[in-house]
XYZ file of C-alpha atoms in Angstrom:
712
model
C 97.215 -185.577 -126.224
C 98.778 -186.253 -129.674
C 98.779 -189.566 -131.499
C 102.441 -190.169 -130.619
C 101.730 -189.699 -126.889
C 98.698 -191.971 -127.081
C 100.794 -194.643 -128.778
C 103.568 -194.338 -126.181
C 101.036 -194.521 -123.335
C 99.483 -197.632 -124.811
C 102.884 -199.293 -125.220
C 103.782 -198.516 -121.600
C 100.489 -200.034 -120.442
C 101.093 -203.222 -122.415
C 104.670 -203.436 -121.185
C 103.523 -203.026 -117.578
C 100.982 -205.777 -118.012
C 103.437 -208.149 -119.627
C 105.926 -207.403 -116.860
C 103.504 -208.771 -114.317
C 102.191 -205.453 -112.935
C 98.451 -205.289 -112.387
C 96.270 -202.341 -113.256
C 94.459 -200.773 -110.345
C 90.935 -201.700 -111.352
C 88.123 -201.464 -108.794
C 87.143 -204.707 -107.108
C 83.930 -205.950 -108.799
C 81.043 -205.505 -106.369
C 79.069 -208.177 -108.193
C 81.147 -210.982 -106.666
C 79.729 -210.311 -103.192
C 76.328 -211.435 -104.457
C 77.973 -214.590 -105.813
C 79.755 -215.272 -102.508
C 76.501 -214.713 -100.598
C 74.726 -217.095 -102.941
C 77.391 -219.762 -102.410
C 77.265 -219.452 -98.602
C 73.485 -219.884 -98.536
C 73.497 -222.712 -101.081
C 76.192 -224.683 -99.248
C 74.343 -224.103 -95.959
C 71.184 -225.522 -97.504
C 72.926 -228.523 -99.074
C 75.103 -229.622 -96.161
C 72.438 -228.780 -93.581
C 69.948 -231.051 -95.335
C 72.487 -233.787 -96.038
C 73.775 -233.862 -92.449
C 70.469 -235.186 -91.099
C 69.391 -237.134 -94.191
C 70.598 -240.619 -93.254
C 69.026 -240.534 -89.778
C 65.783 -239.109 -91.230
C 65.574 -241.942 -93.751
C 65.960 -244.550 -91.039
C 64.044 -243.008 -88.162
C 61.172 -241.141 -89.804
C 60.730 -242.930 -93.115
C 61.453 -246.273 -91.404
C 63.917 -247.605 -93.944
C 66.401 -250.188 -92.780
C 69.981 -249.055 -92.263
C 71.033 -250.731 -95.510
C 68.197 -249.192 -97.502
C 68.832 -245.748 -95.981
C 72.487 -246.102 -96.984
C 71.464 -246.991 -100.544
C 69.163 -243.968 -100.829
C 71.781 -241.640 -99.299
C 74.481 -242.733 -101.735
C 72.106 -242.772 -104.719
C 71.356 -239.134 -103.931
C 75.090 -238.371 -103.620
C 75.766 -240.171 -106.903
C 73.298 -238.007 -108.813
C 74.704 -234.875 -107.169
C 77.991 -235.631 -108.946
C 76.574 -236.847 -112.256
C 74.434 -233.778 -112.921
C 77.282 -231.180 -112.988
C 78.214 -232.399 -116.477
C 74.753 -231.498 -117.760
C 74.774 -228.192 -115.902
C 78.069 -227.251 -117.561
C 76.756 -228.210 -121.004
C 73.574 -226.183 -120.556
C 75.560 -223.144 -119.392
C 78.224 -223.360 -122.112
C 75.994 -224.208 -125.049
C 72.497 -222.853 -124.365
C 71.736 -220.443 -121.545
C 74.963 -219.016 -120.207
C 76.060 -219.258 -116.577
C 73.671 -216.703 -115.020
C 70.454 -218.075 -116.517
C 71.541 -221.638 -115.778
C 72.156 -220.767 -112.119
C 68.783 -218.999 -111.759
C 66.644 -221.563 -113.564
C 68.215 -224.599 -111.901
C 68.103 -222.850 -108.503
C 64.317 -222.701 -108.847
C 64.294 -226.494 -109.259
C 66.617 -226.652 -106.242
C 64.220 -224.607 -104.096
C 61.278 -226.755 -105.191
C 63.174 -229.884 -104.114
C 63.837 -228.409 -100.672
C 60.167 -227.402 -100.411
C 58.952 -230.930 -101.159
C 61.489 -232.350 -98.701
C 60.236 -229.996 -95.982
C 56.553 -230.649 -96.654
C 57.182 -234.397 -96.521
C 58.538 -233.992 -92.983
C 55.348 -232.302 -91.693
C 53.219 -235.172 -90.333
C 49.968 -233.195 -90.067
C 49.721 -232.525 -93.814
C 48.948 -236.151 -94.566
C 51.009 -236.217 -97.778
C 52.999 -239.360 -98.665
C 56.320 -238.708 -96.875
C 58.391 -241.303 -98.735
C 57.289 -240.280 -102.221
C 57.613 -236.549 -101.568
C 60.991 -237.016 -99.898
C 62.440 -239.021 -102.789
C 61.117 -236.601 -105.405
C 62.532 -233.734 -103.358
C 65.927 -235.422 -103.186
C 65.920 -235.938 -106.953
C 65.218 -232.243 -107.547
C 67.877 -231.223 -105.031
C 70.414 -233.450 -106.830
C 69.557 -231.748 -110.115
C 69.823 -228.352 -108.436
C 73.073 -228.694 -106.538
C 74.773 -230.560 -109.376
C 73.446 -228.275 -112.077
C 74.813 -225.091 -110.535
C 78.037 -226.626 -109.143
C 80.197 -225.974 -112.251
C 78.646 -222.550 -112.898
C 78.856 -220.463 -109.714
C 82.626 -220.326 -109.162
C 83.244 -219.910 -112.905
C 80.647 -217.124 -113.030
C 82.507 -215.378 -110.225
C 85.733 -215.679 -112.193
C 84.031 -214.047 -115.188
C 83.610 -210.838 -113.176
C 87.362 -210.145 -113.238
C 89.465 -208.766 -116.074
C 92.577 -210.838 -116.636
C 95.501 -210.527 -116.341
C 95.008 -207.099 -114.754
C 92.961 -208.470 -111.817
C 94.716 -211.800 -111.304
C 95.562 -211.010 -107.693
C 92.007 -209.884 -106.966
C 90.744 -213.094 -108.577
C 92.901 -215.132 -106.210
C 91.423 -213.229 -103.267
C 87.932 -213.913 -104.588
C 88.512 -217.675 -104.683
C 89.870 -217.583 -101.140
C 86.711 -215.795 -99.958
C 84.552 -218.062 -102.123
C 85.861 -221.278 -100.583
C 85.779 -219.766 -97.115
C 82.043 -219.227 -97.692
C 81.718 -222.919 -98.621
C 83.333 -223.960 -95.356
C 81.412 -221.425 -93.291
C 78.076 -222.563 -94.733
C 78.818 -226.271 -94.271
C 80.275 -225.860 -90.770
C 77.391 -223.798 -89.409
C 74.678 -225.952 -90.958
C 76.264 -229.259 -89.894
C 76.214 -228.078 -86.289
C 72.842 -226.322 -86.406
C 70.449 -228.634 -88.258
C 71.113 -231.761 -86.131
C 70.509 -229.680 -82.991
C 67.220 -228.378 -84.413
C 65.941 -231.798 -85.436
C 66.741 -233.252 -82.002
C 66.072 -230.441 -79.520
C 62.996 -228.740 -81.024
C 59.534 -230.286 -80.756
C 56.818 -229.559 -83.299
C 53.565 -230.949 -84.702
C 53.099 -233.145 -81.633
C 56.389 -234.958 -82.242
C 59.419 -234.968 -79.981
C 61.649 -233.983 -82.915
C 61.309 -231.349 -85.636
C 62.683 -232.565 -88.938
C 60.368 -230.188 -90.795
C 62.116 -227.159 -89.279
C 65.542 -228.774 -89.718
C 64.756 -229.206 -93.434
C 62.843 -225.933 -93.656
C 65.760 -223.702 -92.663
C 67.978 -225.035 -95.494
C 65.011 -224.543 -97.840
C 64.728 -220.897 -96.793
C 68.480 -220.434 -97.224
C 68.293 -221.809 -100.764
C 65.467 -219.408 -101.552
C 67.584 -216.577 -100.159
C 70.512 -217.782 -102.307
C 68.334 -217.565 -105.413
C 67.120 -214.072 -104.519
C 70.683 -212.904 -103.856
C 72.008 -214.082 -107.223
C 69.101 -212.370 -109.011
C 69.576 -209.094 -107.094
C 73.111 -208.729 -108.437
C 72.069 -208.993 -112.090
C 72.589 -205.273 -112.947
C 76.232 -205.533 -111.828
C 77.259 -208.780 -113.547
C 79.515 -209.165 -116.553
C 77.667 -211.622 -118.750
C 79.579 -213.833 -121.162
C 77.528 -215.521 -123.902
C 77.652 -219.325 -124.284
C 80.852 -220.243 -126.114
C 80.444 -223.989 -126.577
C 81.484 -226.839 -124.363
C 84.857 -228.528 -124.732
C 83.401 -231.791 -123.409
C 81.359 -232.358 -126.550
C 84.409 -231.857 -128.775
C 86.520 -234.163 -126.603
C 83.908 -236.926 -126.691
C 83.438 -236.342 -130.398
C 87.141 -236.675 -131.183
C 87.478 -239.829 -129.061
C 84.441 -241.538 -130.602
C 85.591 -240.594 -134.097
C 89.087 -242.008 -133.472
C 87.694 -245.199 -131.922
C 85.422 -245.756 -134.901
C 88.322 -245.430 -137.351
C 90.469 -247.702 -135.178
C 87.733 -250.345 -135.262
C 87.611 -249.979 -139.056
C 91.304 -250.939 -139.124
C 92.848 -247.601 -140.092
C 96.517 -247.679 -138.993
C 98.171 -244.919 -136.910
C 101.075 -244.465 -134.483
C 98.518 -243.512 -131.786
C 94.861 -244.279 -132.176
C 93.893 -240.689 -131.285
C 95.893 -239.448 -134.300
C 93.100 -240.850 -136.426
C 90.934 -237.892 -135.397
C 93.294 -235.272 -136.832
C 91.596 -235.287 -140.213
C 88.432 -233.872 -138.631
C 89.658 -232.141 -135.443
C 92.539 -229.692 -135.066
C 95.852 -231.380 -134.171
C 96.301 -229.380 -130.956
C 92.950 -230.618 -129.611
C 93.943 -234.201 -130.367
C 97.295 -233.805 -128.599
C 95.542 -232.264 -125.594
C 93.104 -235.187 -125.466
C 96.077 -237.581 -125.431
C 97.408 -235.816 -122.313
C 94.017 -236.042 -120.632
C 93.644 -239.747 -121.394
C 97.000 -240.475 -119.752
C 95.755 -238.741 -116.585
C 92.368 -240.466 -116.751
C 94.075 -243.849 -116.528
C 95.245 -242.773 -113.076
C 91.612 -241.922 -112.255
C 90.531 -245.569 -112.500
C 91.263 -246.389 -108.816
C 89.725 -243.135 -107.526
C 86.096 -244.337 -107.133
C 87.131 -246.810 -104.424
C 88.606 -243.953 -102.388
C 85.361 -241.994 -102.704
C 83.392 -245.101 -101.747
C 85.151 -245.033 -98.380
C 85.203 -241.282 -97.859
C 81.516 -240.644 -98.572
C 80.465 -243.179 -95.932
C 81.324 -240.576 -93.284
C 77.785 -239.282 -93.875
C 76.041 -242.667 -93.843
C 77.682 -245.692 -92.180
C 79.815 -243.622 -89.814
C 76.796 -241.508 -88.865
C 74.788 -244.636 -88.091
C 77.762 -245.851 -86.059
C 77.639 -242.593 -84.077
C 73.952 -243.162 -83.214
C 75.026 -246.175 -81.158
C 77.537 -244.234 -79.040
C 77.378 -242.056 -75.943
C 77.473 -238.365 -76.851
C 77.088 -236.862 -73.364
C 79.858 -234.347 -72.569
C 79.023 -233.441 -68.985
C 77.355 -230.105 -68.362
C 78.164 -229.008 -71.926
C 75.296 -231.103 -73.255
C 75.187 -233.916 -75.786
C 76.883 -234.284 -79.153
C 74.329 -235.360 -81.749
C 75.398 -238.289 -83.954
C 75.080 -236.314 -87.184
C 77.098 -233.430 -85.729
C 80.237 -235.583 -85.802
C 80.479 -234.898 -89.537
C 81.697 -231.388 -88.701
C 85.056 -232.818 -87.606
C 86.166 -233.251 -91.216
C 85.853 -229.614 -92.415
C 87.247 -228.345 -89.118
C 90.318 -230.541 -89.481
C 90.693 -229.563 -93.145
C 90.922 -225.877 -92.211
C 93.590 -226.653 -89.618
C 95.593 -229.339 -91.412
C 95.799 -227.913 -94.955
C 98.163 -225.051 -94.059
C 100.016 -227.335 -91.626
C 100.786 -229.795 -94.407
C 101.645 -227.019 -96.832
C 103.992 -225.059 -94.579
C 105.359 -227.650 -92.139
C 104.820 -231.353 -92.833
C 105.555 -231.598 -96.558
C 108.760 -229.514 -96.271
C 109.833 -231.628 -93.276
C 109.289 -234.888 -95.168
C 111.098 -233.425 -98.171
C 114.283 -233.134 -96.110
C 114.291 -236.935 -95.888
C 113.333 -237.330 -99.588
C 109.857 -238.538 -98.591
C 106.447 -237.600 -100.009
C 107.997 -235.260 -102.549
C 106.075 -236.550 -105.552
C 102.301 -236.125 -105.750
C 101.663 -239.763 -106.681
C 103.609 -240.833 -103.576
C 101.407 -238.595 -101.449
C 98.280 -239.992 -103.047
C 99.373 -243.563 -102.351
C 100.103 -242.716 -98.723
C 96.729 -240.950 -98.459
C 94.915 -243.995 -99.811
C 96.645 -246.294 -97.324
C 95.683 -243.929 -94.490
C 92.079 -243.987 -95.692
C 92.159 -247.790 -95.519
C 93.589 -247.486 -91.999
C 90.646 -245.291 -90.963
C 88.257 -248.091 -91.902
C 90.310 -250.623 -89.986
C 89.957 -248.295 -86.983
C 86.196 -248.012 -87.479
C 85.956 -251.804 -87.799
C 87.766 -252.476 -84.519
C 85.670 -249.795 -82.829
C 82.543 -251.477 -84.171
C 83.618 -254.791 -82.650
C 83.727 -253.160 -79.204
C 80.424 -251.370 -79.738
C 78.666 -254.597 -80.731
C 78.819 -255.676 -77.083
C 76.291 -252.933 -76.207
C 73.992 -253.274 -79.220
C 70.322 -254.069 -78.892
C 69.616 -257.768 -79.276
C 66.826 -257.975 -81.822
C 65.202 -261.366 -82.534
C 66.232 -262.643 -85.938
C 63.803 -263.909 -88.556
C 62.295 -267.170 -87.358
C 62.895 -266.456 -83.665
C 61.129 -264.732 -80.764
C 61.955 -263.714 -77.201
C 60.217 -263.339 -73.832
C 61.065 -260.545 -71.406
C 60.271 -261.411 -67.763
C 59.965 -258.616 -65.188
C 59.855 -259.778 -61.577
C 57.997 -257.547 -59.101
C 58.169 -260.173 -56.317
C 60.922 -259.853 -53.671
C 61.664 -263.567 -54.075
C 63.494 -266.008 -56.299
C 61.072 -267.244 -59.014
C 61.376 -270.543 -60.918
C 60.076 -270.625 -64.508
C 59.248 -273.528 -66.809
C 58.384 -272.940 -70.450
C 56.660 -275.760 -72.347
C 54.938 -276.323 -75.653
C 53.342 -279.283 -77.433
C 56.671 -281.102 -77.601
C 57.344 -280.875 -73.868
C 59.644 -278.805 -71.693
C 61.464 -276.167 -73.749
C 63.396 -274.249 -71.136
C 63.746 -274.010 -67.365
C 65.082 -270.811 -65.799
C 65.161 -268.901 -62.504
C 64.946 -265.147 -62.022
C 66.245 -263.296 -58.976
C 64.050 -261.080 -56.874
C 63.029 -257.749 -58.444
C 65.154 -258.488 -61.528
C 64.398 -258.944 -65.199
C 65.524 -261.571 -67.703
C 65.134 -262.270 -71.442
C 64.708 -265.762 -72.890
C 66.162 -265.708 -76.414
C 66.077 -267.811 -79.584
C 62.597 -269.239 -79.094
C 60.566 -270.508 -82.003
C 57.472 -268.319 -82.518
C 54.297 -269.992 -81.281
C 52.180 -270.936 -78.257
C 53.849 -271.759 -74.935
C 52.681 -272.676 -71.450
C 54.499 -270.796 -68.662
C 54.599 -272.209 -65.126
C 55.922 -269.981 -62.347
C 56.663 -271.030 -58.755
C 58.083 -269.393 -55.611
C 59.465 -271.220 -52.582
C 57.639 -271.660 -49.292
C 59.984 -269.163 -47.647
C 58.789 -266.403 -49.966
C 56.346 -264.048 -48.215
C 55.057 -266.775 -45.855
C 52.549 -264.453 -44.183
C 51.123 -263.230 -47.482
C 51.152 -265.881 -50.185
C 48.651 -268.735 -50.096
C 49.130 -269.836 -53.708
C 52.712 -270.156 -54.881
C 52.303 -271.574 -58.387
C 50.458 -270.319 -61.443
C 50.277 -271.050 -65.125
C 49.604 -268.759 -68.114
C 49.581 -269.167 -71.883
C 52.171 -267.107 -73.770
C 51.967 -266.478 -77.512
C 55.229 -265.347 -79.119
C 55.611 -263.847 -82.591
C 58.331 -263.768 -85.197
C 61.041 -261.104 -84.559
C 59.151 -259.807 -81.486
C 59.765 -259.660 -77.732
C 56.777 -260.654 -75.586
C 56.613 -259.028 -72.136
C 55.523 -260.987 -69.043
C 54.993 -259.304 -65.652
C 55.482 -261.512 -62.575
C 53.473 -260.116 -59.666
C 51.127 -260.870 -56.807
C 47.355 -260.532 -56.722
C 46.014 -260.851 -53.178
C 47.560 -264.007 -51.801
C 48.470 -265.609 -55.132
C 51.358 -265.220 -57.531
C 50.203 -264.005 -60.953
C 52.052 -263.948 -64.285
C 50.538 -261.438 -66.748
C 51.276 -261.276 -70.474
C 51.241 -257.638 -71.562
C 49.522 -256.474 -74.729
C 51.780 -255.542 -77.617
C 55.479 -256.286 -77.479
C 58.690 -254.845 -76.075
C 61.058 -253.036 -78.412
C 64.772 -253.293 -77.551
C 65.812 -251.004 -80.446
C 67.882 -248.027 -79.316
C 66.963 -244.433 -80.033
C 68.790 -243.135 -83.101
C 69.428 -239.782 -81.461
C 71.015 -238.718 -78.207
C 68.276 -240.064 -75.932
C 67.019 -243.085 -74.039
C 63.678 -244.880 -74.380
C 61.327 -245.881 -71.609
C 58.164 -247.935 -71.211
C 56.089 -247.763 -68.016
C 54.752 -251.129 -66.841
C 52.276 -250.659 -64.008
C 49.804 -252.432 -61.762
C 47.734 -249.835 -59.940
C 45.363 -252.318 -58.290
C 41.676 -251.706 -57.794
C 41.380 -247.917 -57.979
C 38.442 -245.854 -59.106
C 40.349 -243.426 -61.345
C 43.550 -243.125 -63.322
C 46.751 -241.869 -61.746
C 49.333 -239.448 -63.130
C 52.986 -240.458 -63.185
C 55.592 -237.792 -63.941
C 59.331 -237.984 -64.535
C 60.604 -234.620 -63.309
C 63.880 -232.915 -64.110
C 64.721 -229.883 -66.243
C 62.166 -231.410 -68.559
C 59.131 -233.393 -67.441
C 57.354 -236.393 -68.972
C 53.873 -237.495 -67.915
C 52.088 -240.849 -68.146
C 48.449 -241.653 -67.462
C 48.178 -244.904 -65.452
C 44.894 -246.791 -65.744
C 43.432 -248.784 -62.777
C 42.344 -252.396 -62.523
C 44.965 -254.467 -64.273
C 48.562 -254.702 -65.449
C 49.360 -252.488 -68.428
C 52.305 -251.166 -70.373
C 52.591 -247.731 -71.951
C 54.010 -246.973 -75.371
C 57.721 -246.265 -75.547
C 58.718 -242.644 -75.009
C 61.967 -240.960 -76.005
C 63.491 -239.352 -72.911
C 66.365 -236.898 -72.657
C 69.325 -238.257 -70.741
C 69.700 -237.359 -67.070
C 68.434 -238.064 -63.538
C 64.661 -237.873 -62.960
C 62.418 -237.897 -59.902
C 59.565 -240.398 -60.236
C 56.401 -238.651 -59.002
C 53.022 -240.376 -58.681
C 50.592 -237.548 -58.134
C 52.399 -235.701 -55.310
C 54.308 -238.681 -53.891
C 57.902 -239.374 -54.843
C 58.490 -243.040 -55.614
C 62.213 -242.834 -56.346
C 64.699 -241.849 -59.065
C 65.628 -243.117 -62.496
C 68.729 -242.362 -64.554
C 68.281 -242.314 -68.320
C 71.456 -242.858 -70.327
C 71.895 -242.448 -74.058
C 70.860 -245.523 -75.998
C 69.361 -247.279 -72.987
C 65.944 -248.954 -73.249
C 64.166 -249.219 -69.907
C 61.049 -250.717 -68.363
C 59.909 -248.599 -65.411
C 57.870 -250.798 -63.082
C 55.282 -249.012 -60.922
C 53.354 -251.391 -58.654
C 52.607 -252.134 -55.017
C 55.310 -253.768 -52.969
C 53.789 -257.167 -51.969
C 55.318 -256.808 -48.481
C 54.180 -253.256 -47.649
C 51.280 -252.823 -50.100
C 52.731 -249.374 -50.944
C 53.428 -248.267 -54.487
C 57.102 -248.151 -55.421
C 59.190 -248.109 -58.600
C 61.716 -250.489 -60.142
C 63.935 -249.919 -63.158
C 64.652 -252.818 -65.497
C 67.107 -252.381 -68.366
C 66.102 -254.109 -71.577
C 68.971 -252.740 -73.709
C 72.322 -251.628 -72.299
C 73.021 -247.886 -72.766
C 75.739 -246.704 -75.114
C 78.923 -247.125 -73.110
C 81.528 -246.121 -75.727
C 81.859 -242.352 -76.026
C 81.203 -240.710 -79.364
C 84.580 -238.939 -79.300
C 86.206 -242.323 -79.940
C 85.169 -241.598 -83.537
C 87.726 -238.802 -83.656
C 90.731 -241.064 -84.523
C 89.078 -242.456 -87.653
C 87.888 -238.982 -88.710
C 91.389 -237.600 -88.165
C 93.047 -240.371 -90.173
C 90.598 -240.146 -93.080
C 90.971 -236.348 -93.163
C 94.759 -236.673 -93.406
C 94.136 -239.234 -96.142
C 91.846 -236.760 -97.905
C 94.495 -234.038 -97.887
C 97.171 -236.372 -99.248
C 94.946 -238.203 -101.736
C 92.106 -235.966 -102.863
C 93.595 -232.474 -102.621
C 96.966 -233.540 -104.005
C 95.297 -235.675 -106.682
C 93.167 -232.853 -108.005
C 96.128 -230.510 -108.096
C 98.312 -233.079 -109.828
C 95.591 -233.681 -112.419
C 95.393 -230.021 -113.329
C 99.170 -229.661 -113.450
C 99.294 -232.519 -115.962
C 96.469 -231.310 -118.196
C 96.680 -228.618 -120.897
C 94.841 -225.377 -120.217
C 92.060 -226.292 -122.640
C 91.346 -229.545 -120.765
C 90.907 -228.260 -117.198
C 87.108 -228.439 -117.342
C 87.284 -231.957 -118.814
C 89.339 -233.137 -115.844
C 86.967 -231.440 -113.410
C 84.059 -233.323 -114.976
C 86.003 -236.600 -114.808
C 86.917 -235.951 -111.166
C 83.271 -235.426 -110.242
C 82.352 -238.618 -112.062
C 84.797 -240.601 -109.903
C 82.806 -239.374 -106.875
C 79.596 -240.597 -108.485
C 81.051 -244.017 -109.295
C 82.409 -244.303 -105.756
C 78.872 -243.939 -104.424
C 77.721 -246.652 -106.822
C 80.212 -249.026 -105.168
C 78.630 -248.351 -101.763
C 75.161 -248.913 -103.219
C 76.189 -252.294 -104.620
C 77.725 -253.420 -101.326
C 74.744 -252.250 -99.263
C 72.249 -253.935 -101.588
C 74.241 -257.167 -101.624
C 73.861 -257.568 -97.835
C 76.855 -259.889 -97.876
C 77.896 -259.226 -94.277
C 76.195 -260.147 -91.018
C 77.679 -257.218 -89.124
C 78.952 -253.735 -89.852
C 82.489 -254.439 -88.634
C 83.014 -257.034 -91.374
C 81.872 -254.561 -93.999
C 84.287 -251.921 -92.693
C 87.154 -254.423 -92.849
C 86.161 -255.376 -96.408
C 86.298 -251.746 -97.536
C 89.682 -251.298 -95.842
C 91.115 -254.337 -97.644
C 89.554 -253.205 -100.930
C 91.278 -249.842 -100.515
C 94.645 -251.514 -99.969
C 94.212 -253.569 -103.142
C 93.118 -250.416 -104.941
C 96.285 -248.631 -103.828
C 98.347 -251.527 -105.128
C 96.774 -251.001 -108.547
C 97.296 -247.249 -108.256
C 100.994 -247.742 -107.428
C 101.388 -249.857 -110.565
C 99.670 -247.223 -112.713
C 101.725 -244.453 -111.126
C 104.959 -246.376 -111.758
C 104.085 -246.636 -115.459
C 102.974 -243.012 -115.769
C 105.202 -240.554 -117.642
C 104.720 -237.006 -116.277
C 103.918 -234.249 -118.717
C 106.210 -231.269 -118.954
C 104.626 -228.327 -117.127
C 104.950 -225.239 -119.285
C 104.900 -221.621 -118.273
C 101.167 -221.320 -118.902
C 100.270 -224.359 -116.841
C 99.548 -224.748 -113.162
C 102.727 -225.635 -111.234
C 102.683 -228.070 -108.340
C 102.956 -226.547 -104.890
C 103.240 -228.355 -101.563
C 100.009 -230.288 -101.869
C 97.379 -227.522 -101.684
C 95.225 -227.402 -104.801
C 95.221 -224.324 -106.989
C 92.109 -222.461 -105.893
C 91.065 -221.543 -109.425
C 90.125 -225.158 -110.016
C 89.391 -226.451 -106.541
C 85.857 -227.650 -105.876
C 83.979 -228.223 -102.672
C 84.556 -231.978 -102.666
C 87.910 -231.162 -101.128
C 86.521 -228.954 -98.377
């Protein structure tokens, strides 16, 4: 081929490219390693995070407020660290090395988290868990800005622009697939698998995400021979911060200028300064964003704790675990995003509604506030079934009557008669709001009660109550005399945090020579060893929901139904009339009566709010920023998530509310005020002209080249 033909061929190639035609280049095989890495990493992150809040409360024994603080502190660091990950990748190591090195820290964090959940190792679970969470925050945040950008580096632009778009579609599908599967799987593992002598298996539930993160690291390393590596080219963030600080310093020194950023033009190129001006105008609109994230991120903490107090039984299909409810959000996102894009936004546009992105964001924020009003009203209904725990400075007494007669009770202390009550036959009753201390209990039955059996109808016993505890008293018969017995330990009305009930066996086996076996039989069996010669109470056991046969050795005493959230005292003693052992069931705490699917309305509303506020907001931000500033806006967006979590931390630490419903209402009102401020800022905002090289607005679905997983 002659030089003239070569020149003509080259000109035709350039013309074809400029005309929008793409060269037929092979699809880079390296991106499949990157997609596999992202699937495994997102599985590990969301799988661990799904069960984190319940683990902190149930296994590490933090209060609900403290568990919320730790959960949101972890989330905050997950969105602070991406800035440092981007700087390391752009200035020092490059994307590939940054991903590999920080992934090793990530794996180590998962390993510590898993080891902390193994009770037999004897390592400090709290310390190891918190260190593990810190390393995981460094890991997930450090690689967050690198992986999708590294995938984009594998394509040659503009020839492979269409293939790049396909890659991002597959990439974000892998994010959703990993989060969906893990959010369903890990709660089921922690609840349904037993290991290390415990009735749950948090170590396996944390261990599987740890293995997936190790696999993610291996996958990204395996693809190294196929990758296109771009050397570090500097980070725009440092130049942006540098220009702003330089201009601020000169402004403070009194140097005049039409715009204070113009003062930086003597050191930085004018185009950079003009681009920074555009970014600053958008960042003003970012000021109200943290409040929105403060509400949204509570779906994994406060709303999960709310779900633990609800009934998750769905008939023969099984039980929905409280932490599995988080899967509603990504499922709805997958369904609603295209619906809004193709149907709802065009329909509203016909009535000149929700056409502008800032209008959509305002509507989304108001809907998010509405979701917290819904959760607050739901909480008010749920409070009727909550466990009644003695407050600081108070104690309670739980009476369990095994006598088939009406029993009169008088409770006295050094000051005289404190309370006089009556308990029906074979029933139980709780005396509340007693001052901790020593009491004298007098019990009496009428002369018509068991006339052929009882010869002594009154008895007295000393009862010692303790601060914030429930003392158990068994009312029974010994020979021909009534006998009140104070049980060792104390009753615990606290509900199970999972999808189960809790039971304590209170028994009086009489004068036997050996212990007796009691078994609750159903698809799963639970055994208790009953000691002779006295009245005793077992430790509380977590029991799967369902109907059980009560078997004492080979004899069936009756049935008991265990409902989710219920706390029961199973009485096994001789019937004073027949002298034959029989069972009674006393309910200390009412089971969860409100079904967990009543959470769906608030999840639906907040997801619609997310689509209108978060997805539209991110897209609008990129459409208003110059090409050189896209990464700056991504960093700022992630920082709003971090600051939103700080708001939750402050509220939880303040402990300003006596009940959760009041806190939900406060956040809803705060969001409405926040949207008022946002409307004012939006009204004053002057949109930037979108040039041909910028990202145009579509119908509310973010451009995938810049979308991050906070929207998924």
